[in-house]
């Protein structure tokens, strides 16, 4: 971003630089006019000299001298004009070369920045895979660790993994937003369910820190992207909890004409007025967190600003050091839609004991970790890199699978959705399946839903994975009517 700014600034020359060529042009025109005038005068004088010389008049010699003087002046002016023209063309040539170099430098900088952005946007899968593997093994270690010291070490490792995962996720999200590969799903929805989710998620954390979280009831609805809007508000509340030592936090919404202002107030440390623009820059933070280890990464608000632009919203900040802050998001107002009643999901009693499950993933380490986790839950696991390899392994072992866990992104452009279809063709359409991926984008979720498949991010907690697999196992046995909504 900075590189572009410098190039753009240098691409707009100062007024005096442009003034020189214009001044040179005006001087050339003036010299040309004077030379033309002198030539006309010289021609008249020469005519008179010739006439007077032929008549042998007394003023012939004087007129001849005047003509010679004018001729010399014409020669001098012509030399000046030639020099000035040469200088002007040299300036123009140099300026064209400089502009060409600037345009080339700008194009190279844009290409390099776009390449970096595309790389990070596409690398989310590879960046997250090792972290997911580590977390899976860590959760297995926690189940087997009984000592207090061991649990303390596991907790410390988990906290470190959380920080790394947050950093990777933030960097990838910024790159996806900058690259324009994060589509916004605009719809009209009520704010009340979103506010309730936020209250349930942040109230225990606030209470543990001695803070009071209040969420004002609202009947307002907005037109925006549901998940992206929630992400911005979660960042507002997370910062409020992090930078508030005592007092309260308030989340509410108010109607302002054709807009809705969603506001988060806190009684925290606050920010100086001149520092407010800085908090939206990457890796820039203003103020100190009152609790040790609570300082963030400095990327949350940078992401929020980009998300706000993407969904057509505006962020406003007001803050007083030592008294607190107000973060406001202005969103387009909408009429409250008819929200469907939330479906109550049954709690399946089935387990994975003795169930034959297939794990398909092209990442060997993650495939092995996931297979080990399923085996620890009692399942008989066949792991494979592709659907064809899975079918071959199952037939060699004379096993018929009841459950498939497939990564979405496989080799050669294939997907887990296609892998499930291949296995169902080989072993029957009643085969239950779960699609997992480190890419939890809404587009991918929609694709899985369109094929009637469940979806779960790889970053989800193992207990959530276990609950969903138990639900699918129960569904396969006909013990529950459906568990399809659990992971969607």
Short mmCIF file of C-alpha atoms in Angstrom, two decimals:
data_model
loop_
_atom_site.label_atom_id
_atom_site.label_comp_id
_atom_site.label_asym_id
_atom_site.label_seq_id
_atom_site.Cartn_x
_atom_site.Cartn_y
_atom_site.Cartn_z
CA UNK A 1 0.00 0.00 0.00
CA UNK A 2 2.82 2.37 0.89
CA UNK A 3 4.64 1.63 -2.31
CA UNK A 4 1.58 2.55 -4.32
CA UNK A 5 1.19 5.73 -2.39
CA UNK A 6 4.74 6.80 -3.19
CA UNK A 7 4.37 6.00 -6.83
CA UNK A 8 1.07 7.80 -7.07
CA UNK A 9 2.53 10.84 -5.39
CA UNK A 10 5.54 10.96 -7.68
CA UNK A 11 3.27 10.36 -10.66
CA UNK A 12 1.75 13.83 -10.12
CA UNK A 13 4.55 16.39 -10.88
CA UNK A 14 4.81 19.68 -9.12
CA UNK A 15 3.38 22.78 -10.82
CA UNK A 16 6.79 24.34 -11.46
CA UNK A 17 7.96 21.24 -13.34
CA UNK A 18 5.08 21.56 -15.74
CA UNK A 19 5.53 25.32 -15.91
CA UNK A 20 8.97 25.11 -17.53
CA UNK A 21 7.85 23.49 -20.82
CA UNK A 22 4.94 25.94 -21.08
CA UNK A 23 7.22 28.90 -20.41
CA UNK A 24 9.67 27.64 -23.02
CA UNK A 25 6.89 27.34 -25.61
CA UNK A 26 5.72 30.91 -25.03
CA UNK A 27 9.30 32.22 -25.38
CA UNK A 28 9.76 30.31 -28.63
CA UNK A 29 6.55 31.78 -30.03
CA UNK A 30 7.67 35.28 -29.04
CA UNK A 31 11.08 34.78 -30.69
CA UNK A 32 9.48 33.41 -33.84
CA UNK A 33 7.17 36.45 -34.04
CA UNK A 34 10.12 38.84 -33.56
CA UNK A 35 12.21 37.02 -36.17
CA UNK A 36 9.33 37.23 -38.65
CA UNK A 37 8.99 40.94 -37.95
CA UNK A 38 12.73 41.53 -38.36
CA UNK A 39 12.73 39.61 -41.61
CA UNK A 40 9.92 41.80 -42.94
CA UNK A 41 11.79 44.95 -41.90
CA UNK A 42 15.01 43.59 -43.39
CA UNK A 43 13.27 42.83 -46.67
CA UNK A 44 11.87 46.37 -46.87
CA UNK A 45 15.27 47.86 -46.07
CA UNK A 46 17.03 45.68 -48.63
CA UNK A 47 14.53 46.79 -51.24
CA UNK A 48 15.19 50.39 -50.38
CA UNK A 49 18.97 49.79 -50.38
CA UNK A 50 18.80 48.25 -53.82
CA UNK A 51 16.62 51.08 -55.10
CA UNK A 52 18.77 53.77 -53.49
CA UNK A 53 22.00 52.12 -54.58
CA UNK A 54 20.77 52.01 -58.11
CA UNK A 55 19.81 55.66 -57.84
CA UNK A 56 23.15 56.36 -56.11
CA UNK A 57 21.30 58.31 -53.45
CA UNK A 58 23.22 59.82 -50.45
CA UNK A 59 21.43 57.46 -47.88
CA UNK A 60 22.26 54.21 -49.66
CA UNK A 61 25.23 53.31 -47.47
CA UNK A 62 23.36 54.07 -44.24
CA UNK A 63 20.48 51.90 -45.28
CA UNK A 64 22.91 49.12 -46.23
CA UNK A 65 24.51 49.26 -42.77
CA UNK A 66 21.08 49.08 -41.13
CA UNK A 67 20.22 46.05 -43.24
CA UNK A 68 23.45 44.30 -42.21
CA UNK A 69 22.70 45.04 -38.53
CA UNK A 70 19.20 43.63 -38.86
CA UNK A 71 20.57 40.55 -40.59
CA UNK A 72 22.94 39.99 -37.65
CA UNK A 73 20.11 40.38 -35.17
CA UNK A 74 18.05 37.89 -37.15
CA UNK A 75 20.97 35.43 -37.04
CA UNK A 76 21.36 35.90 -33.28
CA UNK A 77 17.64 35.43 -32.64
CA UNK A 78 17.61 32.37 -34.86
CA UNK A 79 20.51 30.86 -32.90
CA UNK A 80 18.69 31.58 -29.62
CA UNK A 81 15.52 30.01 -31.00
CA UNK A 82 17.43 26.92 -32.13
CA UNK A 83 19.08 26.54 -28.71
CA UNK A 84 15.82 27.05 -26.85
CA UNK A 85 14.02 24.56 -29.09
CA UNK A 86 16.77 22.00 -28.54
CA UNK A 87 16.57 22.54 -24.76
CA UNK A 88 12.78 22.23 -24.80
CA UNK A 89 12.89 18.97 -26.76
CA UNK A 90 15.52 17.67 -24.34
CA UNK A 91 13.26 18.50 -21.38
CA UNK A 92 10.30 16.82 -23.05
CA UNK A 93 12.40 13.74 -23.81
CA UNK A 94 13.66 13.54 -20.24
CA UNK A 95 10.16 13.97 -18.85
CA UNK A 96 8.76 11.26 -21.11
CA UNK A 97 11.54 8.92 -20.00
CA UNK A 98 10.84 9.73 -16.32
CA UNK A 99 7.10 9.16 -16.75
CA UNK A 100 7.76 5.89 -18.54
CA UNK A 101 10.05 4.78 -15.70
CA UNK A 102 7.44 5.77 -13.11
CA UNK A 103 4.68 3.90 -14.91
CA UNK A 104 6.92 0.85 -15.19
CA UNK A 105 7.81 1.04 -11.49
CA UNK A 106 4.14 1.44 -10.57
CA UNK A 107 3.14 -1.54 -12.71
CA UNK A 108 5.87 -3.68 -11.16
CA UNK A 109 4.84 -2.63 -7.64
CA UNK A 110 1.19 -3.41 -8.38
CA UNK A 111 2.15 -6.76 -9.86
CA UNK A 112 4.29 -7.63 -6.83
CA UNK A 113 1.58 -6.58 -4.38
CA UNK A 114 -1.12 -8.47 -6.27
CA UNK A 115 1.11 -11.54 -6.43
CA UNK A 116 1.63 -11.36 -2.65
CA UNK A 117 -2.08 -10.88 -2.06
CA UNK A 118 -3.07 -13.78 -4.30
CA UNK A 119 -0.46 -16.00 -2.70
CA UNK A 120 -1.72 -15.38 0.83
CA UNK A 121 -5.33 -15.66 -0.27
CA UNK A 122 -4.66 -19.02 -1.89
CA UNK A 123 -2.27 -20.29 0.77
CA UNK A 124 -4.80 -20.46 3.60
CA UNK A 125 -5.17 -24.21 3.13
CA UNK A 126 -1.44 -24.94 3.31
CA UNK A 127 -0.83 -22.46 6.14
CA UNK A 128 -3.53 -23.89 8.36
CA UNK A 129 -2.99 -27.60 7.78
CA UNK A 130 0.01 -28.01 10.15
CA UNK A 131 -1.81 -26.04 12.85
CA UNK A 132 -4.89 -28.23 12.52
CA UNK A 133 -2.74 -31.36 12.79
CA UNK A 134 -1.06 -30.02 15.93
CA UNK A 135 -4.42 -29.19 17.50
CA UNK A 136 -5.84 -32.64 16.79
CA UNK A 137 -2.89 -34.34 18.47
CA UNK A 138 -3.07 -31.85 21.33
CA UNK A 139 -6.72 -32.71 21.95
CA UNK A 140 -5.86 -36.40 21.99
CA UNK A 141 -3.06 -35.66 24.45
CA UNK A 142 -5.47 -33.77 26.70
CA UNK A 143 -7.79 -36.78 26.85
CA UNK A 144 -4.96 -39.00 28.07
CA UNK A 145 -3.26 -36.50 30.38
CA UNK A 146 -4.34 -36.81 34.00
CA UNK A 147 -1.67 -34.85 35.89
CA UNK A 148 -2.15 -31.19 36.81
CA UNK A 149 1.28 -30.22 35.45
CA UNK A 150 0.57 -32.01 32.17
CA UNK A 151 -2.77 -30.25 31.77
CA UNK A 152 -1.04 -26.93 32.44
CA UNK A 153 1.50 -27.60 29.69
CA UNK A 154 -1.24 -28.67 27.28
CA UNK A 155 -3.11 -25.45 28.05
CA UNK A 156 0.00 -23.35 27.40
CA UNK A 157 0.56 -25.08 24.05
CA UNK A 158 -3.07 -24.56 23.14
CA UNK A 159 -2.84 -20.84 23.94
CA UNK A 160 0.21 -20.51 21.69
CA UNK A 161 -1.59 -22.33 18.89
CA UNK A 162 -4.56 -20.00 19.33
CA UNK A 163 -2.31 -16.96 18.79
CA UNK A 164 -0.70 -18.46 15.68
CA UNK A 165 -4.08 -19.49 14.26
CA UNK A 166 -5.49 -16.02 14.88
CA UNK A 167 -2.52 -14.42 13.12
CA UNK A 168 -2.69 -16.75 10.11
CA UNK A 169 -6.46 -16.29 9.86
CA UNK A 170 -6.16 -12.50 10.04
CA UNK A 171 -3.39 -12.33 7.42
CA UNK A 172 -5.31 -14.58 5.05
CA UNK A 173 -8.52 -12.62 5.59
CA UNK A 174 -6.82 -9.29 4.85
CA UNK A 175 -5.28 -10.74 1.70
CA UNK A 176 -8.61 -12.16 0.54
CA UNK A 177 -10.29 -8.80 1.11
CA UNK A 178 -7.51 -6.91 -0.71
CA UNK A 179 -7.61 -9.38 -3.60
CA UNK A 180 -11.38 -9.01 -3.91
CA UNK A 181 -11.99 -12.75 -3.63
CA UNK A 182 -14.31 -12.55 -0.64
CA UNK A 183 -17.87 -12.24 -2.00
CA UNK A 184 -20.49 -10.54 0.13
CA UNK A 185 -23.81 -12.37 0.58
CA UNK A 186 -26.28 -9.51 1.05
CA UNK A 187 -29.64 -10.29 2.62
CA UNK A 188 -32.18 -8.80 4.99
CA UNK A 189 -32.21 -10.15 8.52
CA UNK A 190 -33.22 -9.21 12.06
CA UNK A 191 -30.54 -8.15 14.53
CA UNK A 192 -32.11 -9.79 17.60
CA UNK A 193 -30.78 -13.35 16.98
CA UNK A 194 -27.31 -11.97 16.24
CA UNK A 195 -27.33 -9.89 19.41
CA UNK A 196 -28.38 -12.93 21.44
CA UNK A 197 -25.51 -15.02 20.04
CA UNK A 198 -23.06 -12.27 20.89
CA UNK A 199 -24.45 -11.98 24.41
CA UNK A 200 -24.14 -15.72 24.99
CA UNK A 201 -20.56 -15.79 23.69
CA UNK A 202 -19.18 -12.70 25.44
CA UNK A 203 -21.13 -12.55 28.70
CA UNK A 204 -19.21 -15.39 30.44
CA UNK A 205 -15.89 -13.85 29.42
CA UNK A 206 -16.93 -10.41 30.66
CA UNK A 207 -18.23 -11.78 33.96
CA UNK A 208 -15.01 -13.70 34.54
CA UNK A 209 -13.16 -10.38 34.31
CA UNK A 210 -15.57 -8.55 36.62
CA UNK A 211 -17.24 -6.62 33.78
CA UNK A 212 -20.94 -6.17 33.07
CA UNK A 213 -22.08 -6.83 29.51
CA UNK A 214 -25.45 -5.40 28.51
CA UNK A 215 -27.13 -6.09 25.17
CA UNK A 216 -30.09 -3.85 24.49
CA UNK A 217 -33.11 -5.63 22.93
CA UNK A 218 -33.91 -4.56 19.38
CA UNK A 219 -36.55 -5.19 16.75
CA UNK A 220 -34.55 -3.60 13.93
CA UNK A 221 -33.45 -5.39 10.77
CA UNK A 222 -30.65 -4.57 8.36
CA UNK A 223 -29.59 -5.34 4.80
CA UNK A 224 -26.05 -6.65 4.89
CA UNK A 225 -23.89 -9.78 4.92
CA UNK A 226 -24.89 -11.73 8.02
CA UNK A 227 -21.54 -13.39 8.76
CA UNK A 228 -19.36 -10.38 7.88
CA UNK A 229 -21.49 -8.04 9.97
CA UNK A 230 -21.21 -10.44 12.89
CA UNK A 231 -17.45 -10.52 12.45
CA UNK A 232 -17.18 -6.73 12.78
CA UNK A 233 -19.35 -6.68 15.90
CA UNK A 234 -17.39 -9.53 17.46
CA UNK A 235 -14.23 -7.50 16.99
CA UNK A 236 -15.85 -4.47 18.62
CA UNK A 237 -16.87 -6.51 21.67
CA UNK A 238 -13.56 -8.37 21.83
CA UNK A 239 -11.66 -5.07 21.91
CA UNK A 240 -14.07 -3.69 24.50
CA UNK A 241 -13.43 -6.67 26.80
CA UNK A 242 -9.68 -6.56 26.19
CA UNK A 243 -9.23 -2.84 26.89
CA UNK A 244 -11.71 -2.42 29.78
CA UNK A 245 -10.41 -2.97 33.30
CA UNK A 246 -13.62 -2.20 35.18
CA UNK A 247 -17.12 -1.02 34.46
CA UNK A 248 -19.45 -2.14 31.72
CA UNK A 249 -19.89 -2.79 28.00
CA UNK A 250 -23.08 -2.00 26.09
CA UNK A 251 -24.19 -3.24 22.68
CA UNK A 252 -27.25 -1.66 21.10
CA UNK A 253 -28.84 -0.52 17.85
CA UNK A 254 -30.76 2.61 16.91
CA UNK A 255 -32.64 3.71 13.82
CA UNK A 256 -31.24 6.73 12.01
CA UNK A 257 -33.43 7.44 8.98
CA UNK A 258 -32.70 4.80 6.37
CA UNK A 259 -29.77 3.50 8.39
CA UNK A 260 -29.25 1.53 11.58
CA UNK A 261 -26.39 2.44 13.88
CA UNK A 262 -25.04 -0.55 15.80
CA UNK A 263 -22.99 0.75 18.71
CA UNK A 264 -20.61 -0.81 21.21
CA UNK A 265 -19.78 1.32 24.26
CA UNK A 266 -17.15 0.55 26.88
CA UNK A 267 -15.62 2.21 29.93
CA UNK A 268 -12.09 1.22 28.95
CA UNK A 269 -8.75 2.95 28.52
CA UNK A 270 -9.86 4.97 25.48
CA UNK A 271 -7.81 6.34 22.59
CA UNK A 272 -6.36 9.79 21.93
CA UNK A 273 -8.18 11.62 19.12
CA UNK A 274 -5.05 11.86 16.95
CA UNK A 275 -4.47 8.11 17.31
CA UNK A 276 -7.90 7.00 16.12
CA UNK A 277 -6.90 6.76 12.41
CA UNK A 278 -3.89 4.64 13.39
CA UNK A 279 -5.93 1.84 14.96
CA UNK A 280 -7.26 0.89 11.50
CA UNK A 281 -3.76 0.29 10.15
CA UNK A 282 -2.20 -3.17 10.09
CA UNK A 283 -0.17 -4.03 13.22
CA UNK A 284 -0.88 -0.61 14.76
CA UNK A 285 -2.37 -0.30 18.22
CA UNK A 286 -3.08 2.68 20.44
CA UNK A 287 -3.24 2.41 24.20
CA UNK A 288 -2.27 -0.42 26.51
CA UNK A 289 -4.44 -3.31 27.62
CA UNK A 290 -5.05 -3.19 31.39
CA UNK A 291 -4.36 -6.91 31.77
CA UNK A 292 -1.09 -8.63 30.97
CA UNK A 293 -1.18 -10.79 27.85
CA UNK A 294 -4.40 -9.18 26.55
CA UNK A 295 -2.79 -7.09 23.82
CA UNK A 296 -4.11 -8.09 20.40
CA UNK A 297 -2.39 -8.53 17.06
CA UNK A 298 -3.30 -5.13 15.61
CA UNK A 299 -5.19 -6.65 12.66
CA UNK A 300 -8.79 -6.83 13.85
CA UNK A 301 -9.82 -3.26 13.07
CA UNK A 302 -7.86 -3.30 9.80
CA UNK A 303 -10.02 -6.24 8.76
CA UNK A 304 -13.16 -4.50 10.06
CA UNK A 305 -12.50 -1.44 7.91
CA UNK A 306 -12.11 -3.57 4.79
CA UNK A 307 -15.21 -5.61 5.64
CA UNK A 308 -17.21 -2.42 6.19
CA UNK A 309 -16.25 -1.17 2.72
CA UNK A 310 -17.17 -4.56 1.23
CA UNK A 311 -20.68 -4.59 2.72
CA UNK A 312 -21.32 -0.87 2.19
CA UNK A 313 -21.20 0.08 5.86
CA UNK A 314 -19.30 2.84 7.69
CA UNK A 315 -17.36 2.71 10.94
CA UNK A 316 -17.31 5.67 13.32
CA UNK A 317 -15.19 5.95 16.46
CA UNK A 318 -15.39 8.34 19.40
CA UNK A 319 -13.14 7.94 22.41
CA UNK A 320 -11.97 9.71 25.52
CA UNK A 321 -8.74 8.54 27.18
CA UNK A 322 -9.45 7.07 30.60
CA UNK A 323 -13.23 7.11 30.13
CA UNK A 324 -14.02 4.74 27.30
CA UNK A 325 -14.84 4.40 23.61
CA UNK A 326 -17.79 4.15 21.26
CA UNK A 327 -17.49 2.07 18.10
CA UNK A 328 -20.38 2.51 15.69
CA UNK A 329 -21.26 0.66 12.49
CA UNK A 330 -23.75 2.31 10.15
CA UNK A 331 -25.73 -0.23 8.10
CA UNK A 332 -28.60 0.01 5.65
CA UNK A 333 -31.96 -0.46 7.37
CA UNK A 334 -34.42 -3.10 6.17
CA UNK A 335 -37.90 -4.27 7.03
CA UNK A 336 -37.80 -7.14 9.50
CA UNK A 337 -38.11 -10.42 7.57
CA UNK A 338 -40.07 -13.40 8.80
CA UNK A 339 -37.41 -15.47 10.56
CA UNK A 340 -37.95 -19.23 10.53
CA UNK A 341 -38.33 -20.82 13.94
CA UNK A 342 -35.04 -22.35 15.09
CA UNK A 343 -34.97 -26.10 14.63
CA UNK A 344 -34.24 -28.12 17.72
CA UNK A 345 -31.55 -30.65 16.94
CA UNK A 346 -31.88 -34.04 18.63
CA UNK A 347 -29.03 -35.24 20.73
CA UNK A 348 -27.96 -38.55 19.21
CA UNK A 349 -27.20 -41.44 21.49
CA UNK A 350 -25.24 -43.35 18.87
CA UNK A 351 -21.48 -43.75 19.08
CA UNK A 352 -18.72 -44.63 16.65
CA UNK A 353 -17.87 -47.98 18.31
CA UNK A 354 -17.24 -50.58 15.62
CA UNK A 355 -18.36 -48.25 12.83
CA UNK A 356 -16.29 -48.37 9.62
CA UNK A 357 -15.31 -44.85 8.65
CA UNK A 358 -13.29 -43.57 5.68
CA UNK A 359 -11.00 -40.56 5.96
CA UNK A 360 -10.05 -38.97 2.61
CA UNK A 361 -7.47 -36.18 2.65
CA UNK A 362 -4.50 -35.41 0.41
CA UNK A 363 -2.48 -34.14 3.37
CA UNK A 364 -0.81 -37.21 4.89
CA UNK A 365 -0.21 -35.69 8.33
CA UNK A 366 -3.72 -34.38 8.77
CA UNK A 367 -5.20 -37.61 7.41
CA UNK A 368 -3.21 -39.64 9.93
CA UNK A 369 -4.16 -37.31 12.81
CA UNK A 370 -7.86 -37.42 11.95
CA UNK A 371 -7.77 -41.21 11.56
CA UNK A 372 -6.05 -41.56 14.93
CA UNK A 373 -8.70 -39.35 16.54
CA UNK A 374 -11.55 -41.42 15.08
CA UNK A 375 -9.87 -44.65 16.22
CA UNK A 376 -9.65 -43.23 19.74
CA UNK A 377 -13.44 -42.86 19.58
CA UNK A 378 -13.86 -46.54 18.69
CA UNK A 379 -14.24 -46.35 14.92
CA UNK A 380 -12.60 -48.72 12.42
CA UNK A 381 -10.83 -46.33 10.06
CA UNK A 382 -9.62 -46.67 6.49
CA UNK A 383 -7.60 -43.66 5.37
CA UNK A 384 -6.79 -42.77 1.76
CA UNK A 385 -5.52 -39.92 -0.38
CA UNK A 386 -8.35 -40.14 -2.93
CA UNK A 387 -11.74 -41.73 -3.46
CA UNK A 388 -10.33 -44.36 -5.83
CA UNK A 389 -7.63 -45.31 -3.33
CA UNK A 390 -10.29 -45.52 -0.59
CA UNK A 391 -12.47 -47.87 -2.64
CA UNK A 392 -9.46 -50.08 -3.40
CA UNK A 393 -8.43 -50.20 0.28
CA UNK A 394 -11.98 -50.98 1.44
CA UNK A 395 -12.40 -53.81 -1.04
CA UNK A 396 -9.00 -55.22 -0.15
CA UNK A 397 -10.00 -55.18 3.54
CA UNK A 398 -13.52 -56.45 2.67
CA UNK A 399 -15.07 -53.56 4.55
CA UNK A 400 -18.25 -51.66 3.81
CA UNK A 401 -18.09 -48.06 5.09
CA UNK A 402 -20.87 -46.40 7.06
CA UNK A 403 -19.32 -42.95 7.23
CA UNK A 404 -17.04 -40.77 5.09
CA UNK A 405 -15.03 -37.76 6.27
CA UNK A 406 -13.59 -36.05 3.20
CA UNK A 407 -11.50 -32.92 2.75
CA UNK A 408 -13.06 -30.52 0.25
CA UNK A 409 -9.89 -29.70 -1.72
CA UNK A 410 -8.26 -32.84 -3.10
CA UNK A 411 -5.62 -33.44 -5.78
CA UNK A 412 -6.06 -32.69 -9.49
CA UNK A 413 -8.89 -30.24 -8.91
CA UNK A 414 -11.16 -32.90 -7.38
CA UNK A 415 -13.33 -32.19 -4.34
CA UNK A 416 -14.63 -34.09 -1.38
CA UNK A 417 -18.14 -33.70 -2.79
CA UNK A 418 -17.09 -35.74 -5.82
CA UNK A 419 -15.31 -38.25 -3.59
CA UNK A 420 -18.51 -38.84 -1.59
CA UNK A 421 -20.49 -39.35 -4.81
CA UNK A 422 -17.88 -41.89 -5.99
CA UNK A 423 -18.05 -43.87 -2.73
CA UNK A 424 -21.84 -43.79 -2.66
CA UNK A 425 -21.90 -45.20 -6.17
CA UNK A 426 -19.61 -48.01 -5.01
CA UNK A 427 -21.20 -48.78 -1.60
CA UNK A 428 -24.73 -47.37 -1.70
CA UNK A 429 -26.48 -44.03 -1.43
CA UNK A 430 -27.21 -44.40 2.29
CA UNK A 431 -23.53 -43.81 3.10
CA UNK A 432 -23.33 -40.84 5.51
CA UNK A 433 -20.74 -38.16 4.76
CA UNK A 434 -19.13 -35.08 6.24
CA UNK A 435 -17.13 -32.50 4.27
CA UNK A 436 -14.32 -30.78 6.18
CA UNK A 437 -12.03 -27.98 5.07
CA UNK A 438 -9.73 -25.30 6.37
CA UNK A 439 -11.58 -22.96 3.97
CA UNK A 440 -14.83 -22.13 5.71
CA UNK A 441 -16.11 -19.69 3.08
CA UNK A 442 -19.83 -19.37 2.52
CA UNK A 443 -19.41 -20.35 -1.13
CA UNK A 444 -17.95 -23.72 -0.13
CA UNK A 445 -20.66 -24.26 2.48
CA UNK A 446 -23.35 -23.55 -0.12
CA UNK A 447 -21.83 -26.10 -2.47
CA UNK A 448 -21.88 -28.76 0.24
CA UNK A 449 -25.47 -27.89 1.19
CA UNK A 450 -26.57 -28.03 -2.45
CA UNK A 451 -25.32 -31.63 -2.58
CA UNK A 452 -27.13 -32.53 0.66
CA UNK A 453 -23.89 -32.85 2.63
CA UNK A 454 -22.86 -31.67 6.06
CA UNK A 455 -19.92 -29.30 6.42
CA UNK A 456 -17.53 -28.59 9.29
CA UNK A 457 -14.44 -26.35 9.37
CA UNK A 458 -11.24 -28.18 10.22
CA UNK A 459 -10.63 -25.62 12.92
CA UNK A 460 -13.74 -26.75 14.80
CA UNK A 461 -13.23 -28.32 18.22
CA UNK A 462 -12.86 -32.12 18.19
CA UNK A 463 -15.88 -32.49 20.47
CA UNK A 464 -17.99 -30.74 17.84
CA UNK A 465 -16.62 -33.13 15.23
CA UNK A 466 -17.44 -36.08 17.47
CA UNK A 467 -20.98 -34.86 18.07
CA UNK A 468 -21.58 -34.46 14.36
CA UNK A 469 -20.16 -37.88 13.51
CA UNK A 470 -22.33 -39.43 16.24
CA UNK A 471 -25.34 -37.66 14.72
CA UNK A 472 -24.50 -38.99 11.27
CA UNK A 473 -23.98 -42.49 12.65
CA UNK A 474 -27.40 -42.31 14.31
CA UNK A 475 -28.93 -41.07 11.09
CA UNK A 476 -27.37 -43.92 9.17
CA UNK A 477 -28.82 -46.43 11.63
CA UNK A 478 -32.24 -44.82 11.35
CA UNK A 479 -32.25 -43.84 15.03
CA UNK A 480 -32.76 -40.11 14.39
CA UNK A 481 -34.76 -38.40 11.66
CA UNK A 482 -31.93 -36.00 10.75
CA UNK A 483 -28.71 -34.45 11.94
CA UNK A 484 -28.06 -32.53 8.76
CA UNK A 485 -28.40 -29.14 10.32
CA UNK A 486 -25.75 -29.65 12.94
CA UNK A 487 -22.82 -28.52 10.87
CA UNK A 488 -24.35 -26.15 8.43
#
